[in-house]
């Protein structure tokens, strides 16, 4: 018997080169993807994670990994869409998903592929739906029709053995119950609601602050809150995801909030990291961009303080540090530019005092 050419560990390792600090989520997704590709029942996955924690990055990384494998690219029909699209009436309430899978099947199998093969590819598709928290059934206590419609559209797709869709003026019917759905969202107010419950201690023991020491030596008190430890299904219902919807996800994965050490790695390690990208820019002018360890720690420390931005904060901080040099690289008058701790700290201090960006 031929063995399947892909193991979860291999997927995990490939994704880990791009996505930092989310090992548990990557593991779970790697197993689900391999199960699905091999033809085993795979759990639909709901990913919850703060803004900038890597949800979209993770979805994209899987998409790219599967596309990069010639032995899998034909069997892996993967699409990524924004949840808002599901609520578009003129697209046919979620049928757009099947239309997109069909179009993708034609791309990977060829426009002259036999219809049964195209439809089989649609039936075994992998669908990433991003920003699923935007399709709440109610917002501030008021029903949200678009959200209700979109959740129902997805439900129809998740369990229907005979869904019709139209594409290029032709009608088709498929069994969409084996399509793998991996959806994600930040669920911002959910964090707040559960955090409140956890801190006030309505139904759990209230949290006590712990003292943490950051990589830069700063000591501060923090509440050891991890959504994963406190999240209940009712929290998701209250947020506006219907019980029918939530129950279709056999797996709910909560992403980690990125720690200072993760942020430092994100800043330098991935192939398209902020630092590597910036280095490549300066290389075009014959300049070798370097960074000291102290500067790296200071950037990560600054980003970690901006809780709501996740890894996006790195970009903001670094832009302030490097902006002037990017404008006129030759002006530096040297073939090496080293970003050091003093430069970063000066920039951070400047921002706090509201002064213009230093050069
Ligand atoms: N875990 C991570 N590993 C590597 N890079 C990350 C990670 N998290 C975030 N980033 C970087 O930060 C930026 C924002 O991340 P991403 O778009 O994945 O966030 P998100 O979780 O989808 O947030 P949102 O809920 O706001 O859509 C990306 O450019 C990405 O490079
Ligand atoms: Mg995102």
Tab-separated table of C-alpha atoms and ligand atoms in Angstrom:
chain	number	residue	atom	x	y	z
A	1	UNK	CA	0.000	0.000	0.000
A	2	UNK	CA	1.316	3.449	-0.864
A	3	UNK	CA	1.782	5.606	2.155
A	4	UNK	CA	0.535	9.156	2.104
A	5	UNK	CA	3.344	11.546	1.158
A	6	UNK	CA	2.720	14.011	3.936
A	7	UNK	CA	2.906	13.785	7.707
A	8	UNK	CA	1.560	16.332	10.169
A	9	UNK	CA	5.046	16.935	11.524
A	10	UNK	CA	6.234	18.011	8.097
A	11	UNK	CA	3.387	20.505	7.794
A	12	UNK	CA	4.136	21.721	11.311
A	13	UNK	CA	7.781	22.290	10.487
A	14	UNK	CA	7.010	24.141	7.280
A	15	UNK	CA	4.483	26.402	8.992
A	16	UNK	CA	6.759	27.032	11.968
A	17	UNK	CA	9.222	28.733	9.639
A	18	UNK	CA	6.649	31.491	9.158
A	19	UNK	CA	4.425	31.444	12.228
A	20	UNK	CA	6.014	31.979	15.629
A	21	UNK	CA	4.689	31.250	19.116
A	22	UNK	CA	1.578	29.332	18.081
A	23	UNK	CA	2.831	25.765	18.224
A	24	UNK	CA	-0.329	24.244	19.683
A	25	UNK	CA	-2.523	25.823	17.002
A	26	UNK	CA	-0.117	24.818	14.236
A	27	UNK	CA	-0.071	21.233	15.473
A	28	UNK	CA	-3.837	21.046	15.512
A	29	UNK	CA	-4.133	22.515	12.037
A	30	UNK	CA	-1.375	20.300	10.648
A	31	UNK	CA	-3.183	17.157	11.791
A	32	UNK	CA	-6.531	18.378	10.447
A	33	UNK	CA	-5.044	19.221	7.055
A	34	UNK	CA	-3.326	15.854	6.697
A	35	UNK	CA	-6.445	13.977	7.836
A	36	UNK	CA	-8.499	15.849	5.310
A	37	UNK	CA	-6.081	15.292	2.449
A	38	UNK	CA	-5.786	11.605	3.236
A	39	UNK	CA	-9.570	11.270	3.184
A	40	UNK	CA	-10.215	10.823	6.920
A	41	UNK	CA	-12.873	12.828	8.713
A	42	UNK	CA	-11.189	16.043	9.856
A	43	UNK	CA	-12.495	18.486	12.436
A	44	UNK	CA	-13.668	21.906	11.351
A	45	UNK	CA	-11.622	24.407	13.314
A	46	UNK	CA	-12.525	27.750	14.855
A	47	UNK	CA	-9.467	29.871	15.652
A	48	UNK	CA	-9.738	32.672	18.157
A	49	UNK	CA	-6.831	35.006	18.662
A	50	UNK	CA	-6.157	38.620	19.422
A	51	UNK	CA	-5.521	41.022	16.608
A	52	UNK	CA	-1.997	40.598	15.254
A	53	UNK	CA	-1.455	37.157	16.796
A	54	UNK	CA	-1.054	35.385	13.465
A	55	UNK	CA	-4.437	34.031	12.316
A	56	UNK	CA	-4.277	35.365	8.787
A	57	UNK	CA	-0.560	34.605	8.636
A	58	UNK	CA	-1.256	30.994	9.590
A	59	UNK	CA	-4.014	30.586	7.004
A	60	UNK	CA	-1.798	32.070	4.323
A	61	UNK	CA	1.134	29.884	5.325
A	62	UNK	CA	-0.951	26.719	4.903
A	63	UNK	CA	-2.230	27.909	1.560
A	64	UNK	CA	1.312	28.617	0.370
A	65	UNK	CA	2.696	25.384	1.731
A	66	UNK	CA	0.106	23.265	-0.084
A	67	UNK	CA	0.558	25.220	-3.300
A	68	UNK	CA	4.324	24.738	-3.092
A	69	UNK	CA	4.132	20.955	-3.030
A	70	UNK	CA	3.810	19.616	-6.579
A	71	UNK	CA	2.632	16.242	-5.262
A	72	UNK	CA	-0.225	17.866	-3.346
A	73	UNK	CA	-1.154	20.974	-5.256
A	74	UNK	CA	-3.524	18.974	-7.468
A	75	UNK	CA	-5.370	17.342	-4.617
A	76	UNK	CA	-5.493	20.382	-2.361
A	77	UNK	CA	-8.192	22.768	-3.475
A	78	UNK	CA	-7.753	25.621	-1.017
A	79	UNK	CA	-9.468	28.993	-0.921
A	80	UNK	CA	-9.393	31.823	1.597
A	81	UNK	CA	-12.254	34.286	1.853
A	82	UNK	CA	-13.440	37.015	4.181
A	83	UNK	CA	-16.570	36.204	6.192
A	84	UNK	CA	-18.262	39.367	4.978
A	85	UNK	CA	-18.525	37.794	1.529
A	86	UNK	CA	-20.888	35.170	2.953
A	87	UNK	CA	-23.496	37.800	3.671
A	88	UNK	CA	-23.611	39.140	0.118
A	89	UNK	CA	-27.058	38.425	-1.218
A	90	UNK	CA	-26.135	38.830	-4.845
A	91	UNK	CA	-23.460	36.175	-4.429
A	92	UNK	CA	-26.116	33.722	-3.273
A	93	UNK	CA	-25.626	33.473	0.479
A	94	UNK	CA	-22.450	31.503	0.797
A	95	UNK	CA	-22.739	29.672	-2.515
A	96	UNK	CA	-19.908	31.941	-3.529
A	97	UNK	CA	-17.700	29.536	-1.576
A	98	UNK	CA	-18.576	26.687	-3.915
A	99	UNK	CA	-18.189	28.933	-6.953
A	100	UNK	CA	-14.710	29.843	-5.776
A	101	UNK	CA	-13.777	26.215	-5.122
A	102	UNK	CA	-15.025	25.332	-8.604
A	103	UNK	CA	-12.975	28.088	-10.215
A	104	UNK	CA	-9.964	26.937	-8.231
A	105	UNK	CA	-10.526	23.327	-9.305
A	106	UNK	CA	-10.376	24.479	-12.917
A	107	UNK	CA	-7.144	26.286	-12.258
A	108	UNK	CA	-5.430	23.309	-10.654
A	109	UNK	CA	-6.915	20.527	-12.807
A	110	UNK	CA	-7.075	22.440	-16.082
A	111	UNK	CA	-10.023	24.025	-17.846
A	112	UNK	CA	-10.590	20.884	-19.902
A	113	UNK	CA	-10.784	18.607	-16.828
A	114	UNK	CA	-13.803	16.283	-16.717
A	115	UNK	CA	-16.759	17.672	-14.795
A	116	UNK	CA	-16.899	14.816	-12.230
A	117	UNK	CA	-13.251	15.486	-11.349
A	118	UNK	CA	-13.914	19.179	-10.929
A	119	UNK	CA	-16.901	18.510	-8.688
A	120	UNK	CA	-14.954	15.954	-6.649
A	121	UNK	CA	-12.290	18.571	-6.095
A	122	UNK	CA	-14.954	21.035	-4.886
A	123	UNK	CA	-16.375	18.431	-2.510
A	124	UNK	CA	-12.966	17.932	-0.900
A	125	UNK	CA	-12.000	21.561	-0.730
A	126	UNK	CA	-10.372	23.374	2.168
A	127	UNK	CA	-11.993	26.689	2.975
A	128	UNK	CA	-10.400	29.317	5.179
A	129	UNK	CA	-12.793	31.973	6.350
A	130	UNK	CA	-11.133	34.981	7.894
A	131	UNK	CA	-12.664	37.550	10.230
A	132	UNK	CA	-15.524	35.255	11.136
A	133	UNK	CA	-16.135	37.387	14.227
A	134	UNK	CA	-17.613	40.007	11.893
A	135	UNK	CA	-20.678	37.856	11.235
A	136	UNK	CA	-22.244	38.138	14.676
A	137	UNK	CA	-25.917	37.375	14.969
A	138	UNK	CA	-26.337	40.395	17.186
A	139	UNK	CA	-24.396	43.549	17.860
A	140	UNK	CA	-25.014	45.593	21.028
A	141	UNK	CA	-28.163	43.624	21.714
A	142	UNK	CA	-29.651	44.308	18.266
A	143	UNK	CA	-30.090	41.526	15.701
A	144	UNK	CA	-27.557	41.741	12.892
A	145	UNK	CA	-29.243	40.392	9.789
A	146	UNK	CA	-26.076	40.127	7.704
A	147	UNK	CA	-24.426	38.086	10.435
A	148	UNK	CA	-27.396	35.768	10.850
A	149	UNK	CA	-27.559	35.236	7.100
A	150	UNK	CA	-23.851	34.530	6.857
A	151	UNK	CA	-23.827	32.041	9.728
A	152	UNK	CA	-26.772	30.231	8.197
A	153	UNK	CA	-25.095	30.221	4.824
A	154	UNK	CA	-22.074	28.547	6.354
A	155	UNK	CA	-24.200	26.062	8.256
A	156	UNK	CA	-25.895	25.057	5.028
A	157	UNK	CA	-22.528	24.405	3.459
A	158	UNK	CA	-21.185	22.513	6.441
A	159	UNK	CA	-23.755	19.806	6.521
A	160	UNK	CA	-25.561	19.727	3.245
A	161	UNK	CA	-25.314	16.738	0.998
A	162	UNK	CA	-26.911	18.467	-1.934
A	163	UNK	CA	-26.079	22.125	-2.330
A	164	UNK	CA	-26.704	23.794	-5.625
A	165	UNK	CA	-24.540	26.554	-6.943
A	166	UNK	CA	-24.252	28.434	-10.128
A	167	UNK	CA	-21.118	29.356	-11.919
A	168	UNK	CA	-20.545	30.673	-15.434
A	169	UNK	CA	-24.292	30.420	-16.016
A	170	UNK	CA	-24.351	26.682	-15.257
A	171	UNK	CA	-25.956	24.951	-12.283
A	172	UNK	CA	-24.264	22.224	-10.293
A	173	UNK	CA	-25.045	20.299	-7.129
A	174	UNK	CA	-22.455	18.916	-4.732
A	175	UNK	CA	-22.194	17.259	-1.355
A	176	UNK	CA	-20.381	19.922	0.619
A	177	UNK	CA	-20.425	18.131	3.964
A	178	UNK	CA	-16.814	16.963	3.542
A	179	UNK	CA	-15.368	20.365	2.807
A	180	UNK	CA	-12.929	21.321	5.583
A	181	UNK	CA	-13.662	24.689	7.165
A	182	UNK	CA	-11.008	26.536	9.123
A	183	UNK	CA	-12.297	29.863	10.332
A	184	UNK	CA	-10.717	32.548	12.444
A	185	UNK	CA	-11.405	35.838	14.114
A	186	UNK	CA	-10.197	38.204	16.828
A	187	UNK	CA	-13.518	38.257	18.763
A	188	UNK	CA	-12.348	41.381	20.515
A	189	UNK	CA	-15.256	41.955	22.874
A	190	UNK	CA	-15.193	38.291	23.755
A	191	UNK	CA	-11.785	38.818	25.368
A	192	UNK	CA	-13.121	41.717	27.340
A	193	UNK	CA	-16.257	39.905	28.451
A	194	UNK	CA	-14.398	36.800	29.583
A	195	UNK	CA	-11.627	38.879	31.157
A	196	UNK	CA	-14.220	40.801	33.173
A	197	UNK	CA	-15.787	37.591	34.319
A	198	UNK	CA	-12.398	36.200	35.252
A	199	UNK	CA	-11.212	39.288	37.121
A	200	UNK	CA	-14.431	40.020	38.933
A	201	UNK	CA	-14.802	36.338	39.580
A	202	UNK	CA	-18.475	35.996	38.802
A	203	UNK	CA	-18.190	32.267	38.486
A	204	UNK	CA	-14.536	31.471	38.877
A	205	UNK	CA	-11.929	32.307	41.472
A	206	UNK	CA	-10.740	35.849	40.775
A	207	UNK	CA	-7.253	36.186	39.350
A	208	UNK	CA	-4.339	37.478	41.364
A	209	UNK	CA	-1.673	39.627	39.737
A	210	UNK	CA	1.736	38.045	39.203
A	211	UNK	CA	5.057	39.816	38.929
A	212	UNK	CA	6.822	39.392	35.594
A	213	UNK	CA	10.302	40.426	34.555
A	214	UNK	CA	10.660	41.317	30.901
A	215	UNK	CA	13.681	40.558	28.722
A	216	UNK	CA	14.734	44.177	29.075
A	217	UNK	CA	14.787	43.804	32.850
A	218	UNK	CA	11.574	45.712	33.522
A	219	UNK	CA	9.485	44.423	36.406
A	220	UNK	CA	5.728	44.751	36.253
A	221	UNK	CA	2.542	43.217	37.622
A	222	UNK	CA	0.296	41.358	35.243
A	223	UNK	CA	-2.891	39.401	35.522
A	224	UNK	CA	-2.197	35.893	34.262
A	225	UNK	CA	-5.208	35.862	31.961
A	226	UNK	CA	-5.398	33.328	29.177
A	227	UNK	CA	-8.682	33.254	27.317
A	228	UNK	CA	-8.254	29.531	26.751
A	229	UNK	CA	-8.470	28.858	30.498
A	230	UNK	CA	-11.761	30.639	30.964
A	231	UNK	CA	-13.629	30.449	27.653
A	232	UNK	CA	-16.966	28.687	27.682
A	233	UNK	CA	-19.354	27.956	24.842
A	234	UNK	CA	-21.838	30.397	26.380
A	235	UNK	CA	-19.320	33.194	25.915
A	236	UNK	CA	-19.364	32.552	22.186
A	237	UNK	CA	-23.171	32.434	22.100
A	238	UNK	CA	-23.350	35.677	24.017
A	239	UNK	CA	-20.884	37.199	21.605
A	240	UNK	CA	-23.304	36.433	18.785
A	241	UNK	CA	-22.263	33.123	17.312
A	242	UNK	CA	-25.294	30.861	17.236
A	243	UNK	CA	-25.158	27.511	19.061
A	244	UNK	CA	-25.845	25.690	15.787
A	245	UNK	CA	-22.888	27.460	14.227
A	246	UNK	CA	-20.443	26.940	17.071
A	247	UNK	CA	-21.356	23.284	17.465
A	248	UNK	CA	-20.214	22.561	13.900
A	249	UNK	CA	-16.643	23.261	14.975
A	250	UNK	CA	-15.285	20.163	16.629
A	251	UNK	CA	-12.171	22.058	17.545
A	252	UNK	CA	-11.843	25.538	19.021
A	253	UNK	CA	-8.269	26.741	19.084
A	254	UNK	CA	-7.263	29.811	21.072
A	255	UNK	CA	-4.072	31.418	19.832
A	256	UNK	CA	-1.499	32.678	22.308
A	257	UNK	CA	-0.933	36.310	22.991
A	258	UNK	CA	2.554	36.854	21.705
A	259	UNK	CA	5.207	37.252	24.390
A	260	UNK	CA	8.159	39.581	24.131
A	261	UNK	CA	10.447	36.719	23.093
A	262	UNK	CA	7.994	35.668	20.328
A	263	UNK	CA	7.860	39.234	19.069
A	264	UNK	CA	11.647	39.398	18.899
A	265	UNK	CA	11.702	36.203	16.843
A	266	UNK	CA	8.902	37.441	14.565
A	267	UNK	CA	10.876	40.601	13.965
A	268	UNK	CA	13.902	38.762	12.596
A	269	UNK	CA	13.311	35.097	11.854
A	270	UNK	CA	10.607	34.484	9.207
A	271	UNK	CA	11.765	34.704	5.608
A	272	UNK	CA	9.715	37.837	5.034
A	273	UNK	CA	10.279	39.295	8.517
A	274	UNK	CA	10.283	43.033	9.027
A	275	UNK	CA	14.018	43.082	9.589
A	276	UNK	CA	14.911	40.881	6.611
A	277	UNK	CA	12.688	42.966	4.366
A	278	UNK	CA	14.309	46.147	5.576
A	279	UNK	CA	17.777	44.630	5.107
A	280	UNK	CA	16.920	43.752	1.528
A	281	UNK	CA	15.873	47.346	0.918
A	282	UNK	CA	19.165	48.757	2.201
A	283	UNK	CA	21.145	46.144	0.284
A	284	UNK	CA	19.867	47.721	-2.920
A	285	UNK	CA	21.887	50.804	-2.002
A	286	UNK	CA	24.973	48.795	-1.071
A	287	UNK	CA	24.298	49.141	2.643
A	288	UNK	CA	24.490	46.330	5.147
A	289	UNK	CA	21.801	46.801	7.811
A	290	UNK	CA	22.617	45.306	11.209
A	291	UNK	CA	20.819	45.269	14.529
A	292	UNK	CA	22.206	44.771	18.016
A	293	UNK	CA	20.658	42.377	20.480
A	294	UNK	CA	19.834	45.281	22.785
A	295	UNK	CA	17.957	47.050	19.996
A	296	UNK	CA	16.023	43.906	19.176
A	297	UNK	CA	14.997	43.456	22.808
A	298	UNK	CA	13.976	47.106	23.054
A	299	UNK	CA	11.798	46.852	19.927
A	300	UNK	CA	10.122	43.666	21.170
A	301	UNK	CA	9.613	45.219	24.613
A	302	UNK	CA	7.977	48.284	23.092
A	303	UNK	CA	5.720	46.150	20.888
A	304	UNK	CA	4.725	43.908	23.782
A	305	UNK	CA	3.432	46.929	25.685
A	306	UNK	CA	0.974	47.697	22.903
A	307	UNK	CA	-1.293	44.807	23.716
A	308	UNK	CA	-3.977	45.476	21.153
A	309	UNK	CA	-1.703	45.405	18.141
A	310	UNK	CA	0.080	42.084	18.553
A	311	UNK	CA	2.959	41.704	16.128
A	312	UNK	CA	1.706	44.682	14.099
A	313	UNK	CA	3.204	46.911	16.780
A	314	UNK	CA	6.683	45.817	15.679
A	315	UNK	CA	6.170	47.439	12.324
A	316	UNK	CA	5.043	50.698	13.879
A	317	UNK	CA	7.996	50.878	16.238
A	318	UNK	CA	10.552	49.953	13.614
A	319	UNK	CA	9.172	52.403	11.073
A	320	UNK	CA	9.822	55.179	13.530
A	321	UNK	CA	13.379	53.982	14.074
A	322	UNK	CA	14.274	53.417	10.450
A	323	UNK	CA	12.052	55.899	8.596
A	324	UNK	CA	14.624	58.686	8.257
A	325	UNK	CA	17.342	56.329	7.092
A	326	UNK	CA	15.060	54.780	4.514
A	327	UNK	CA	14.365	58.203	3.063
A	328	UNK	CA	17.995	58.842	2.327
A	329	UNK	CA	20.062	55.667	2.728
A	330	UNK	CA	23.197	57.144	1.186
A	331	UNK	CA	23.103	59.964	3.703
A	332	UNK	CA	24.268	57.579	6.368
A	333	UNK	CA	27.687	57.880	4.737
A	334	UNK	CA	28.696	54.326	5.527
A	335	UNK	CA	28.313	50.847	4.082
A	336	UNK	CA	27.035	49.502	7.366
A	337	UNK	CA	24.142	50.836	9.387
A	338	UNK	CA	23.709	49.368	12.841
A	339	UNK	CA	20.438	49.851	14.649
A	340	UNK	CA	21.412	49.961	18.299
A	341	UNK	CA	19.592	50.130	21.585
A	342	UNK	CA	20.147	53.856	22.004
A	343	UNK	CA	18.478	54.597	18.661
A	344	UNK	CA	15.442	52.534	19.589
A	345	UNK	CA	15.133	53.959	23.082
A	346	UNK	CA	15.483	57.486	21.759
A	347	UNK	CA	12.682	56.804	19.283
A	348	UNK	CA	10.423	55.352	21.952
A	349	UNK	CA	11.110	58.282	24.273
A	350	UNK	CA	10.436	60.688	21.397
A	351	UNK	CA	7.066	59.133	20.747
A	352	UNK	CA	6.146	59.294	24.406
A	353	UNK	CA	7.002	62.973	24.538
A	354	UNK	CA	5.187	63.586	21.275
A	355	UNK	CA	8.307	64.871	19.518
A	356	UNK	CA	8.866	64.236	15.789
A	357	UNK	CA	10.594	61.043	14.733
A	358	UNK	CA	14.334	61.227	15.276
A	359	UNK	CA	16.602	60.683	12.284
B	1	LIG	N1	2.508	34.323	15.264
B	1	LIG	C1	3.083	35.060	14.323
B	1	LIG	N2	4.181	34.649	13.666
B	1	LIG	C2	4.773	35.405	12.710
B	1	LIG	N3	4.322	36.600	12.330
B	1	LIG	C3	3.223	37.068	12.938
B	1	LIG	C4	2.547	36.329	13.943
B	1	LIG	N4	1.501	37.052	14.357
B	1	LIG	C5	1.498	38.169	13.640
B	1	LIG	N5	2.536	38.205	12.795
B	1	LIG	C6	2.889	39.318	11.879
B	1	LIG	O1	2.054	40.420	12.225
B	1	LIG	C7	1.257	40.870	11.149
B	1	LIG	C8	-0.225	40.728	11.485
B	1	LIG	O2	-0.530	39.361	11.673
B	1	LIG	P1	-1.899	38.688	11.156
B	1	LIG	O3	-2.397	39.419	9.976
B	1	LIG	O4	-1.657	37.232	10.994
B	1	LIG	O5	-2.813	38.964	12.411
B	1	LIG	P2	-4.288	38.448	12.696
B	1	LIG	O6	-4.212	37.509	13.855
B	1	LIG	O7	-4.896	37.932	11.448
B	1	LIG	O8	-4.980	39.799	13.196
B	1	LIG	P3	-6.442	40.420	12.888
B	1	LIG	O9	-7.366	39.780	13.870
B	1	LIG	O10	-6.273	41.867	13.188
B	1	LIG	O11	-6.779	40.120	11.472
B	1	LIG	C9	1.664	40.028	9.962
B	1	LIG	O12	2.359	40.888	9.104
B	1	LIG	C10	2.589	38.958	10.459
B	1	LIG	O13	3.759	38.981	9.732
B	2	LIG	MG1	-6.358	38.681	10.223
